[in-house]
PDB file of C-alpha atoms in Angstrom:
ATOM      1  CA  MET A   1     104.679 110.643 107.362  1.00  0.00           C
ATOM      2  CA  GLU A   2     106.264 107.422 108.592  1.00  0.00           C
ATOM      3  CA  GLU A   3     108.358 107.720 111.729  1.00  0.00           C
ATOM      4  CA  HIS A   4     111.704 106.498 110.394  1.00  0.00           C
ATOM      5  CA  SER A   5     114.639 108.729 109.607  1.00  0.00           C
ATOM      6  CA  ARG A   6     114.855 110.390 106.236  1.00  0.00           C
ATOM      7  CA  GLY A   7     118.077 111.415 104.545  1.00  0.00           C
ATOM      8  CA  ALA A   8     119.570 111.996 101.175  1.00  0.00           C
ATOM      9  CA  GLN A   9     117.819 108.944  99.781  1.00  0.00           C
ATOM     10  CA  THR A  10     114.336 110.403 100.324  1.00  0.00           C
ATOM     11  CA  GLN A  11     115.414 113.544  98.497  1.00  0.00           C
ATOM     12  CA  GLY A  12     116.447 111.292  95.643  1.00  0.00           C
ATOM     13  CA  ASP A  13     113.088 109.509  95.844  1.00  0.00           C
ATOM     14  CA  ARG A  14     111.274 112.869  95.600  1.00  0.00           C
ATOM     15  CA  GLY A  15     113.368 113.884  92.608  1.00  0.00           C
ATOM     16  CA  LEU A  16     112.680 110.592  90.879  1.00  0.00           C
ATOM     17  CA  ARG A  17     108.946 110.948  91.488  1.00  0.00           C
ATOM     18  CA  GLU A  18     108.993 114.414  89.945  1.00  0.00           C
ATOM     19  CA  ALA A  19     110.949 113.139  86.948  1.00  0.00           C
ATOM     20  CA  ILE A  20     108.489 110.292  86.504  1.00  0.00           C
ATOM     21  CA  GLU A  21     105.472 112.585  86.624  1.00  0.00           C
ATOM     22  CA  THR A  22     107.073 114.932  84.093  1.00  0.00           C
ATOM     23  CA  TYR A  23     107.853 112.006  81.812  1.00  0.00           C
ATOM     24  CA  ARG A  24     104.278 110.696  82.096  1.00  0.00           C
ATOM     25  CA  GLN A  25     102.776 114.106  81.331  1.00  0.00           C
ATOM     26  CA  LEU A  26     105.000 114.611  78.294  1.00  0.00           C
ATOM     27  CA  ARG A  27     104.284 111.089  77.061  1.00  0.00           C
ATOM     28  CA  ASP A  28     100.504 111.488  77.489  1.00  0.00           C
ATOM     29  CA  GLU A  29     100.436 114.910  75.831  1.00  0.00           C
ATOM     30  CA  LEU A  30     102.574 113.682  72.959  1.00  0.00           C
ATOM     31  CA  SER A  31     100.396 110.630  72.442  1.00  0.00           C
ATOM     32  CA  ARG A  32      97.169 112.652  72.587  1.00  0.00           C
ATOM     33  CA  ASP A  33      98.144 115.533  70.319  1.00  0.00           C
ATOM     34  CA  HIS A  34     100.530 113.771  67.954  1.00  0.00           C
ATOM     35  CA  PRO A  35      99.924 109.998  67.854  1.00  0.00           C
ATOM     36  CA  LEU A  36     103.158 108.117  67.295  1.00  0.00           C
ATOM     37  CA  PRO A  37     104.099 104.451  67.132  1.00  0.00           C
ATOM     38  CA  ALA A  38     105.366 102.962  70.391  1.00  0.00           C
ATOM     39  CA  ASP A  39     108.937 102.715  69.151  1.00  0.00           C
ATOM     40  CA  ALA A  40     108.988 106.476  68.561  1.00  0.00           C
ATOM     41  CA  MET A  41     108.359 107.276  72.234  1.00  0.00           C
ATOM     42  CA  PRO A  42     111.237 108.443  74.438  1.00  0.00           C
ATOM     43  CA  VAL A  43     113.370 105.563  75.670  1.00  0.00           C
ATOM     44  CA  ILE A  44     115.435 105.348  78.870  1.00  0.00           C
ATOM     45  CA  VAL A  45     118.618 103.328  78.411  1.00  0.00           C
ATOM     46  CA  GLY A  46     121.137 101.907  80.881  1.00  0.00           C
ATOM     47  CA  PRO A  47     121.009  99.574  83.893  1.00  0.00           C
ATOM     48  CA  LEU A  48     117.865 101.242  85.314  1.00  0.00           C
ATOM     49  CA  SER A  49     115.909 101.172  82.061  1.00  0.00           C
ATOM     50  CA  GLU A  50     113.788  98.112  82.946  1.00  0.00           C
ATOM     51  CA  LEU A  51     113.079  99.443  86.429  1.00  0.00           C
ATOM     52  CA  PHE A  52     112.132 102.865  85.074  1.00  0.00           C
ATOM     53  CA  GLU A  53     109.842 101.287  82.490  1.00  0.00           C
ATOM     54  CA  LEU A  54     108.084  99.249  85.186  1.00  0.00           C
ATOM     55  CA  LEU A  55     107.661 102.365  87.299  1.00  0.00           C
ATOM     56  CA  VAL A  56     106.230 104.490  84.506  1.00  0.00           C
ATOM     57  CA  GLU A  57     103.840 101.780  83.360  1.00  0.00           C
ATOM     58  CA  GLN A  58     102.739 100.495  86.776  1.00  0.00           C
ATOM     59  CA  PRO A  59      99.008 100.577  87.620  1.00  0.00           C
ATOM     60  CA  ALA A  60      97.557 103.592  89.381  1.00  0.00           C
ATOM     61  CA  GLY A  61      96.437 101.889  92.609  1.00  0.00           C
ATOM     62  CA  PHE A  62      98.545 100.193  95.258  1.00  0.00           C
ATOM     63  CA  PHE A  63      96.359  97.064  95.248  1.00  0.00           C
ATOM     64  CA  ALA A  64      96.902  96.578  91.518  1.00  0.00           C
ATOM     65  CA  ARG A  65     100.629  97.217  91.966  1.00  0.00           C
ATOM     66  CA  ARG A  66     100.722  94.566  94.690  1.00  0.00           C
ATOM     67  CA  GLU A  67      99.092  92.075  92.338  1.00  0.00           C
ATOM     68  CA  ALA A  68     101.666  92.902  89.652  1.00  0.00           C
ATOM     69  CA  MET A  69     104.453  92.429  92.209  1.00  0.00           C
ATOM     70  CA  VAL A  70     103.126  88.971  93.102  1.00  0.00           C
ATOM     71  CA  ARG A  71     103.000  88.013  89.412  1.00  0.00           C
ATOM     72  CA  ARG A  72     106.646  89.069  88.985  1.00  0.00           C
ATOM     73  CA  ILE A  73     107.720  87.011  92.000  1.00  0.00           C
ATOM     74  CA  ARG A  74     105.843  83.950  90.750  1.00  0.00           C
ATOM     75  CA  GLN A  75     107.403  84.378  87.306  1.00  0.00           C
ATOM     76  CA  ALA A  76     110.907  84.777  88.776  1.00  0.00           C
ATOM     77  CA  TRP A  77     110.506  81.580  90.799  1.00  0.00           C
ATOM     78  CA  ARG A  78     109.210  79.744  87.728  1.00  0.00           C
ATOM     79  CA  GLU A  79     112.071  80.975  85.547  1.00  0.00           C
ATOM     80  CA  SER A  80     114.636  79.963  88.189  1.00  0.00           C
ATOM     81  CA  GLY A  81     113.936  76.322  87.350  1.00  0.00           C
ATOM     82  CA  ALA A  82     113.717  75.489  91.054  1.00  0.00           C
ATOM     83  CA  ILE A  83     111.475  72.700  92.273  1.00  0.00           C
ATOM     84  CA  LEU A  84     109.077  74.418  94.653  1.00  0.00           C
ATOM     85  CA  ASP A  85     106.459  73.073  97.004  1.00  0.00           C
ATOM     86  CA  PRO A  86     103.260  74.514  95.452  1.00  0.00           C
ATOM     87  CA  GLU A  87     101.408  74.756  98.762  1.00  0.00           C
ATOM     88  CA  ARG A  88     104.289  76.538 100.495  1.00  0.00           C
ATOM     89  CA  SER A  89     105.016  78.928  97.635  1.00  0.00           C
ATOM     90  CA  GLU A  90     101.351  79.893  97.279  1.00  0.00           C
ATOM     91  CA  ALA A  91     101.130  80.481 101.042  1.00  0.00           C
ATOM     92  CA  VAL A  92     104.064  82.918 100.814  1.00  0.00           C
ATOM     93  CA  LEU A  93     102.594  84.697  97.791  1.00  0.00           C
ATOM     94  CA  ASP A  94      99.264  84.998  99.577  1.00  0.00           C
ATOM     95  CA  ALA A  95     101.003  86.485 102.618  1.00  0.00           C
ATOM     96  CA  ILE A  96     103.018  89.025 100.645  1.00  0.00           C
ATOM     97  CA  SER A  97      99.899  90.017  98.687  1.00  0.00           C
ATOM     98  CA  ARG A  98      98.194  90.967 101.957  1.00  0.00           C
ATOM     99  CA  VAL A  99     100.900  93.276 103.337  1.00  0.00           C
ATOM    100  CA  PRO A 100     100.728  96.949 102.224  1.00  0.00           C
ATOM    101  CA  ARG A 101     104.380  97.501 101.366  1.00  0.00           C
ATOM    102  CA  GLU A 102     103.745 101.187 100.637  1.00  0.00           C
ATOM    103  CA  LEU A 103     103.084 101.767 104.352  1.00  0.00           C
ATOM    104  CA  PHE A 104     106.564 100.517 105.311  1.00  0.00           C
ATOM    105  CA  VAL A 105     108.461 103.205 103.386  1.00  0.00           C
ATOM    106  CA  SER A 106     108.458 106.999 103.473  1.00  0.00           C
ATOM    107  CA  GLU A 107     105.748 108.940 101.673  1.00  0.00           C
ATOM    108  CA  GLU A 108     108.337 110.041  99.113  1.00  0.00           C
ATOM    109  CA  ALA A 109     109.185 106.413  98.316  1.00  0.00           C
ATOM    110  CA  ARG A 110     105.647 105.029  98.117  1.00  0.00           C
ATOM    111  CA  GLU A 111     105.562 105.455  94.346  1.00  0.00           C
ATOM    112  CA  LEU A 112     108.508 103.020  94.254  1.00  0.00           C
ATOM    113  CA  ALA A 113     107.268 100.551  96.871  1.00  0.00           C
ATOM    114  CA  TYR A 114     106.264  97.707  94.542  1.00  0.00           C
ATOM    115  CA  LEU A 115     109.177  97.860  92.146  1.00  0.00           C
ATOM    116  CA  PRO A 116     111.599  94.890  92.167  1.00  0.00           C
ATOM    117  CA  THR A 117     114.296  96.773  94.072  1.00  0.00           C
ATOM    118  CA  PRO A 118     115.397  97.492  97.649  1.00  0.00           C
ATOM    119  CA  LEU A 119     114.714 100.972  99.019  1.00  0.00           C
ATOM    120  CA  SER A 120     116.425 103.052 101.659  1.00  0.00           C
ATOM    121  CA  ILE A 121     114.754 103.290 105.076  1.00  0.00           C
ATOM    122  CA  GLY A 122     117.436 105.493 106.626  1.00  0.00           C
ATOM    123  CA  HIS A 123     120.383 104.688 108.904  1.00  0.00           C
ATOM    124  CA  GLU A 124     122.148 103.052 105.918  1.00  0.00           C
ATOM    125  CA  GLN A 125     119.565 100.254 105.959  1.00  0.00           C
ATOM    126  CA  THR A 126     117.106  99.077 103.326  1.00  0.00           C
ATOM    127  CA  ILE A 127     113.809  97.327 102.866  1.00  0.00           C
ATOM    128  CA  SER A 128     114.708  94.284 100.763  1.00  0.00           C
ATOM    129  CA  SER A 129     113.228  93.818  97.311  1.00  0.00           C
ATOM    130  CA  PRO A 130     109.899  91.956  97.217  1.00  0.00           C
ATOM    131  CA  LEU A 131     111.521  88.927  95.586  1.00  0.00           C
ATOM    132  CA  VAL A 132     114.147  88.670  98.339  1.00  0.00           C
ATOM    133  CA  VAL A 133     111.537  89.005 101.092  1.00  0.00           C
ATOM    134  CA  ALA A 134     109.395  86.306  99.478  1.00  0.00           C
ATOM    135  CA  THR A 135     112.405  84.029  98.938  1.00  0.00           C
ATOM    136  CA  LEU A 136     113.529  84.353 102.562  1.00  0.00           C
ATOM    137  CA  ALA A 137     110.014  83.455 103.708  1.00  0.00           C
ATOM    138  CA  LEU A 138     109.785  80.568 101.273  1.00  0.00           C
ATOM    139  CA  ALA A 139     113.108  79.103 102.358  1.00  0.00           C
ATOM    140  CA  ALA A 140     112.233  79.434 106.039  1.00  0.00           C
ATOM    141  CA  GLY A 141     108.948  77.610 105.532  1.00  0.00           C
ATOM    142  CA  SER A 142     105.735  78.256 107.426  1.00  0.00           C
ATOM    143  CA  ASN A 143     104.218  76.967 110.632  1.00  0.00           C
ATOM    144  CA  LYS A 144     100.874  78.361 111.751  1.00  0.00           C
ATOM    145  CA  ASN A 145     101.566  77.050 115.251  1.00  0.00           C
ATOM    146  CA  GLY A 146     105.228  78.002 115.326  1.00  0.00           C
ATOM    147  CA  CYS A 147     107.488  80.904 116.239  1.00  0.00           C
ATOM    148  CA  VAL A 148     110.025  82.578 113.927  1.00  0.00           C
ATOM    149  CA  LEU A 149     112.972  84.805 114.857  1.00  0.00           C
ATOM    150  CA  ASP A 150     113.377  87.787 112.516  1.00  0.00           C
ATOM    151  CA  VAL A 151     116.879  89.261 112.848  1.00  0.00           C
ATOM    152  CA  GLY A 152     117.045  92.827 111.560  1.00  0.00           C
ATOM    153  CA  THR A 153     113.550  94.298 111.863  1.00  0.00           C
ATOM    154  CA  GLY A 154     114.349  97.325 109.745  1.00  0.00           C
ATOM    155  CA  CYS A 155     111.011  98.906 108.822  1.00  0.00           C
ATOM    156  CA  GLY A 156     109.081  95.775 109.873  1.00  0.00           C
ATOM    157  CA  TYR A 157     108.010  94.582 106.405  1.00  0.00           C
ATOM    158  CA  GLN A 158     109.639  91.147 106.595  1.00  0.00           C
ATOM    159  CA  ALA A 159     108.164  90.632 110.068  1.00  0.00           C
ATOM    160  CA  ALA A 160     104.713  91.527 108.758  1.00  0.00           C
ATOM    161  CA  VAL A 161     104.973  88.941 105.970  1.00  0.00           C
ATOM    162  CA  LEU A 162     106.247  86.289 108.402  1.00  0.00           C
ATOM    163  CA  SER A 163     103.411  87.072 110.820  1.00  0.00           C
ATOM    164  CA  LEU A 164     100.951  85.654 108.283  1.00  0.00           C
ATOM    165  CA  LEU A 165     102.933  82.410 108.067  1.00  0.00           C
ATOM    166  CA  TYR A 166     103.700  81.868 111.765  1.00  0.00           C
ATOM    167  CA  ASN A 167     101.747  82.058 114.991  1.00  0.00           C
ATOM    168  CA  ARG A 168     104.351  84.359 116.562  1.00  0.00           C
ATOM    169  CA  VAL A 169     107.204  86.537 115.318  1.00  0.00           C
ATOM    170  CA  VAL A 170     110.063  87.706 117.529  1.00  0.00           C
ATOM    171  CA  SER A 171     111.854  90.507 115.686  1.00  0.00           C
ATOM    172  CA  VAL A 172     115.119  92.067 116.891  1.00  0.00           C
ATOM    173  CA  GLU A 173     116.589  95.349 115.613  1.00  0.00           C
ATOM    174  CA  ILE A 174     119.923  96.767 116.776  1.00  0.00           C
ATOM    175  CA  ILE A 175     119.279 100.365 115.658  1.00  0.00           C
ATOM    176  CA  PRO A 176     117.074 102.026 118.314  1.00  0.00           C
ATOM    177  CA  GLU A 177     115.312 104.461 115.973  1.00  0.00           C
ATOM    178  CA  LEU A 178     114.361 101.703 113.534  1.00  0.00           C
ATOM    179  CA  ALA A 179     113.224  99.390 116.343  1.00  0.00           C
ATOM    180  CA  SER A 180     110.880 101.963 117.899  1.00  0.00           C
ATOM    181  CA  ALA A 181     109.500 103.118 114.545  1.00  0.00           C
ATOM    182  CA  ALA A 182     108.867  99.544 113.360  1.00  0.00           C
ATOM    183  CA  ALA A 183     107.181  98.570 116.630  1.00  0.00           C
ATOM    184  CA  ALA A 184     104.850 101.580 116.426  1.00  0.00           C
ATOM    185  CA  ARG A 185     104.094 100.963 112.753  1.00  0.00           C
ATOM    186  CA  LEU A 186     103.289  97.289 113.250  1.00  0.00           C
ATOM    187  CA  ARG A 187     101.006  98.072 116.194  1.00  0.00           C
ATOM    188  CA  ARG A 188      99.214 100.744 114.189  1.00  0.00           C
ATOM    189  CA  LEU A 189      98.687  98.335 111.287  1.00  0.00           C
ATOM    190  CA  GLY A 190      97.263  95.657 113.575  1.00  0.00           C
ATOM    191  CA  TYR A 191     100.038  93.038 113.569  1.00  0.00           C
ATOM    192  CA  THR A 192      99.395  91.762 117.082  1.00  0.00           C
ATOM    193  CA  ASN A 193     101.488  88.585 116.887  1.00  0.00           C
ATOM    194  CA  ILE A 194     104.803  90.422 116.385  1.00  0.00           C
ATOM    195  CA  GLU A 195     107.102  91.399 119.255  1.00  0.00           C
ATOM    196  CA  VAL A 196     109.852  93.884 118.394  1.00  0.00           C
ATOM    197  CA  PHE A 197     112.921  94.103 120.625  1.00  0.00           C
ATOM    198  CA  GLU A 198     115.778  96.561 120.462  1.00  0.00           C
ATOM    199  CA  GLY A 199     119.220  94.994 120.728  1.00  0.00           C
ATOM    200  CA  ASP A 200     121.741  92.596 119.240  1.00  0.00           C
ATOM    201  CA  ALA A 201     119.986  89.312 118.467  1.00  0.00           C
ATOM    202  CA  VAL A 202     123.194  87.330 118.930  1.00  0.00           C
ATOM    203  CA  THR A 203     123.456  88.354 122.577  1.00  0.00           C
ATOM    204  CA  ALA A 204     119.747  88.919 123.274  1.00  0.00           C
ATOM    205  CA  ILE A 205     118.608  85.357 122.541  1.00  0.00           C
ATOM    206  CA  THR A 206     118.819  83.114 125.613  1.00  0.00           C
ATOM    207  CA  ASP A 207     119.868  79.466 125.656  1.00  0.00           C
ATOM    208  CA  ALA A 208     116.313  78.482 126.520  1.00  0.00           C
ATOM    209  CA  GLN A 209     114.729  80.137 123.481  1.00  0.00           C
ATOM    210  CA  ARG A 210     114.009  77.908 120.494  1.00  0.00           C
ATOM    211  CA  PHE A 211     112.482  78.855 117.157  1.00  0.00           C
ATOM    212  CA  ASP A 212     110.909  76.957 114.287  1.00  0.00           C
ATOM    213  CA  ALA A 213     112.742  79.262 111.877  1.00  0.00           C
ATOM    214  CA  VAL A 214     115.319  82.049 111.942  1.00  0.00           C
ATOM    215  CA  VAL A 215     115.438  84.664 109.179  1.00  0.00           C
ATOM    216  CA  ILE A 216     118.474  86.958 109.083  1.00  0.00           C
ATOM    217  CA  ALA A 217     118.215  89.909 106.696  1.00  0.00           C
ATOM    218  CA  ALA A 218     121.830  91.132 106.975  1.00  0.00           C
ATOM    219  CA  GLY A 219     125.117  89.600 105.881  1.00  0.00           C
ATOM    220  CA  SER A 220     127.935  88.198 108.012  1.00  0.00           C
ATOM    221  CA  SER A 221     131.054  86.087 107.509  1.00  0.00           C
ATOM    222  CA  GLY A 222     129.439  83.075 109.149  1.00  0.00           C
ATOM    223  CA  ILE A 223     126.341  82.002 111.012  1.00  0.00           C
ATOM    224  CA  PRO A 224     126.507  83.066 114.681  1.00  0.00           C
ATOM    225  CA  LEU A 225     126.477  79.913 116.797  1.00  0.00           C
ATOM    226  CA  THR A 226     123.905  81.410 119.182  1.00  0.00           C
ATOM    227  CA  LEU A 227     121.391  81.805 116.366  1.00  0.00           C
ATOM    228  CA  LEU A 228     122.177  78.385 114.935  1.00  0.00           C
ATOM    229  CA  GLN A 229     121.613  76.751 118.310  1.00  0.00           C
ATOM    230  CA  SER A 230     118.319  78.607 118.739  1.00  0.00           C
ATOM    231  CA  LEU A 231     116.765  76.467 116.002  1.00  0.00           C
ATOM    232  CA  LYS A 232     114.417  73.690 117.015  1.00  0.00           C
ATOM    233  CA  ILE A 233     115.145  70.286 115.519  1.00  0.00           C
ATOM    234  CA  GLY A 234     113.492  70.339 112.120  1.00  0.00           C
ATOM    235  CA  GLY A 235     113.737  74.134 111.937  1.00  0.00           C
ATOM    236  CA  ARG A 236     115.392  76.242 109.244  1.00  0.00           C
ATOM    237  CA  LEU A 237     117.706  79.242 109.327  1.00  0.00           C
ATOM    238  CA  VAL A 238     118.125  81.504 106.288  1.00  0.00           C
ATOM    239  CA  ALA A 239     120.906  84.086 106.122  1.00  0.00           C
ATOM    240  CA  PRO A 240     123.291  85.784 103.667  1.00  0.00           C
ATOM    241  CA  VAL A 241     126.874  84.662 104.293  1.00  0.00           C
ATOM    242  CA  GLY A 242     130.038  85.978 102.690  1.00  0.00           C
ATOM    243  CA  PRO A 243     132.626  88.772 102.621  1.00  0.00           C
ATOM    244  CA  GLU A 244     131.953  92.498 102.665  1.00  0.00           C
ATOM    245  CA  THR A 245     132.873  92.705  99.017  1.00  0.00           C
ATOM    246  CA  GLY A 246     132.620  89.977  96.416  1.00  0.00           C
ATOM    247  CA  ASP A 247     130.291  87.038  96.329  1.00  0.00           C
ATOM    248  CA  GLU A 248     128.024  86.041  99.160  1.00  0.00           C
ATOM    249  CA  GLN A 249     125.404  83.326  99.241  1.00  0.00           C
ATOM    250  CA  LEU A 250     121.924  83.203 100.700  1.00  0.00           C
ATOM    251  CA  VAL A 251     122.410  80.137 102.869  1.00  0.00           C
ATOM    252  CA  CYS A 252     119.656  77.830 104.072  1.00  0.00           C
ATOM    253  CA  ILE A 253     120.408  75.587 107.079  1.00  0.00           C
ATOM    254  CA  SER A 254     118.124  72.881 108.500  1.00  0.00           C
ATOM    255  CA  ARG A 255     118.657  71.370 111.935  1.00  0.00           C
ATOM    256  CA  THR A 256     118.290  67.595 111.841  1.00  0.00           C
ATOM    257  CA  SER A 257     119.415  66.756 115.395  1.00  0.00           C
ATOM    258  CA  GLU A 258     121.042  68.373 118.415  1.00  0.00           C
ATOM    259  CA  ARG A 259     124.447  68.319 116.686  1.00  0.00           C
ATOM    260  CA  GLU A 260     123.727  67.917 112.988  1.00  0.00           C
ATOM    261  CA  PHE A 261     122.726  70.485 110.397  1.00  0.00           C
ATOM    262  CA  VAL A 262     122.061  70.310 106.659  1.00  0.00           C
ATOM    263  CA  ARG A 263     122.909  73.335 104.574  1.00  0.00           C
ATOM    264  CA  GLY A 264     122.697  74.621 101.036  1.00  0.00           C
ATOM    265  CA  SER A 265     122.602  77.848  99.066  1.00  0.00           C
ATOM    266  CA  LEU A 266     119.759  79.694  97.404  1.00  0.00           C
ATOM    267  CA  GLY A 267     122.301  81.437  95.195  1.00  0.00           C
ATOM    268  CA  PRO A 268     124.206  84.727  95.063  1.00  0.00           C
ATOM    269  CA  ALA A 269     122.947  87.620  97.184  1.00  0.00           C
ATOM    270  CA  ARG A 270     123.929  91.068  98.373  1.00  0.00           C
ATOM    271  CA  PHE A 271     122.728  92.411 101.727  1.00  0.00           C
ATOM    272  CA  VAL A 272     123.647  95.186 104.116  1.00  0.00           C
ATOM    273  CA  SER A 273     126.042  94.028 106.824  1.00  0.00           C
ATOM    274  CA  LEU A 274     124.915  92.555 110.124  1.00  0.00           C
ATOM    275  CA  GLN A 275     125.807  94.873 113.000  1.00  0.00           C
ATOM    276  CA  GLY A 276     126.879  94.054 116.520  1.00  0.00           C
ATOM    277  CA  VAL A 277     129.104  91.259 117.826  1.00  0.00           C
ATOM    278  CA  ALA A 278     128.633  89.209 114.637  1.00  0.00           C
ATOM    279  CA  ALA A 279     129.512  92.075 112.291  1.00  0.00           C
ATOM    280  CA  ARG A 280     130.891  90.793 109.029  1.00  0.00           C
ATOM    281  CA  ALA A 281     134.654  90.469 108.742  1.00  0.00           C
ATOM    282  CA  SER A 282     136.377  92.070 105.777  1.00  0.00           C
ATOM    283  CA  ARG A 283     137.367  88.697 104.339  1.00  0.00           C
ATOM    284  CA  HIS A 284     135.759  85.264 104.334  1.00  0.00           C
ATOM    285  CA  GLU A 285     138.647  82.868 104.789  1.00  0.00           C
ATOM    286  CA  ASN A 286     137.315  79.335 104.419  1.00  0.00           C
ATOM    287  CA  GLY A 287     135.760  79.704 100.950  1.00  0.00           C
ATOM    288  CA  SER A 288     133.051  77.218 101.867  1.00  0.00           C
ATOM    289  CA  MET A 289     130.342  79.143 100.046  1.00  0.00           C
ATOM    290  CA  THR A 290     131.646  77.958  96.675  1.00  0.00           C
ATOM    291  CA  ARG A 291     131.081  74.324  97.712  1.00  0.00           C
ATOM    292  CA  LEU A 292     127.484  74.674  98.880  1.00  0.00           C
ATOM    293  CA  PRO A 293     124.767  72.877  96.896  1.00  0.00           C
ATOM    294  CA  TYR A 294     121.906  74.939  95.551  1.00  0.00           C
ATOM    295  CA  CYS A 295     118.408  74.763  96.994  1.00  0.00           C
ATOM    296  CA  PHE A 296     115.325  76.906  96.716  1.00  0.00           C
ATOM    297  CA  GLY A 297     112.762  75.787  99.217  1.00  0.00           C
ATOM    298  CA  ALA A 298     113.373  72.227  98.036  1.00  0.00           C
ATOM    299  CA  PRO A 299     114.935  69.408 100.103  1.00  0.00           C
ATOM    300  CA  ILE A 300     118.673  69.936 100.626  1.00  0.00           C
ATOM    301  CA  LEU A 301     120.447  66.755  99.677  1.00  0.00           C
ATOM    302  CA  THR A 302     123.994  67.265 100.941  1.00  0.00           C
ATOM    303  CA  THR A 303     124.549  66.791 104.663  1.00  0.00           C
ATOM    304  CA  GLN A 304     127.393  68.198 106.715  1.00  0.00           C
ATOM    305  CA  SER A 305     127.912  69.416 110.266  1.00  0.00           C
ATOM    306  CA  ASP A 306     127.769  73.190 110.568  1.00  0.00           C
ATOM    307  CA  THR A 307     128.990  74.831 113.748  1.00  0.00           C
ATOM    308  CA  GLU A 308     130.444  78.071 112.363  1.00  0.00           C
TER     309      GLU A 308
END
C-alpha cells in the first residue's frame, strides 16, 4: 500500500473497480453463452461513458496500458492543431512512457491509473491527468544539463517525468504528509536526481536560486513574483492562472532578459488551488487571461512585460 492518505475517494475507487469487474464478467459470460452483436451489449451513457468504455476495454497489463496512454496523448496533441517541436514532444512522450504511473496512486486506484483523468491522492489533492502532465512538461521544455523547479509535488509523478528531461529536479510540497510520502516513494523507485522539500515554494526559494524551468501544478490568481524571478534568462514557467471559479488558463512564460518576459496561453485549464502565501484569490480582477495569445510548446509571438 502506498504511504499517502486515503479517504472517501479510495472507497469510491474500490467500488468502481468492483462494478467494472462485475460488468466485465457479465459481458464475457453473455458473449460466450449467447453471442450478440456489439450494439446489443450493455451501454453506459452520460458524461463518464467514454471514460468507462476506455476502462473496461483497456489492456490487461500496465505496460500495455502505458503504451495506450502515450498513443492518446500523441493523438490529442495532433488533433489540437498545434505546431509542436517533434524532437521535444517525442522526448516528453518517451519520458512519460517510462514512468509507472500505477505506483504513484493507491492500490485501489491502480486500475484507473492510465485513464485520461485526474485521480485523488488524498488531502483534497490530485494526480493530474496524463495529458496535463505531458503538456506541462512539453511547455516547460527539456534540458539534460538543467534544473527544474516543480511546485506542488503531490504524489511525485510530475517530478518523476521531469527527472527524465532534466539533470536535476527540485520539488516543493506544502502538505507535510504528501511531501514525506512522495520523497519516500521516489527514493524507493530509484529517482536519485529529485530533491523533495516540504514548505511553501514562494517563500522557500532564495534570491540566489535560478532554474531553467518552473512547473506549477496548482492554480493562483497570478504568478508569484518570487517564482517568476527564479527563472534563468531563456527559461520557461508554466502555471494555471485564473479565478477560483470560472475560466483559468494554463499560462506559459519565457524570460527573455532580466526585466522582460514573453507569455502566452496553452488554453483553458482547471487545477486545484495553490496553497500558502500565493493562495488564489476568489476573483481575478484584471481579466488579462482573455487577451493572452495561444501557444503549445511553440514560439510565443506576443511580447509584454510580466511582473504580476
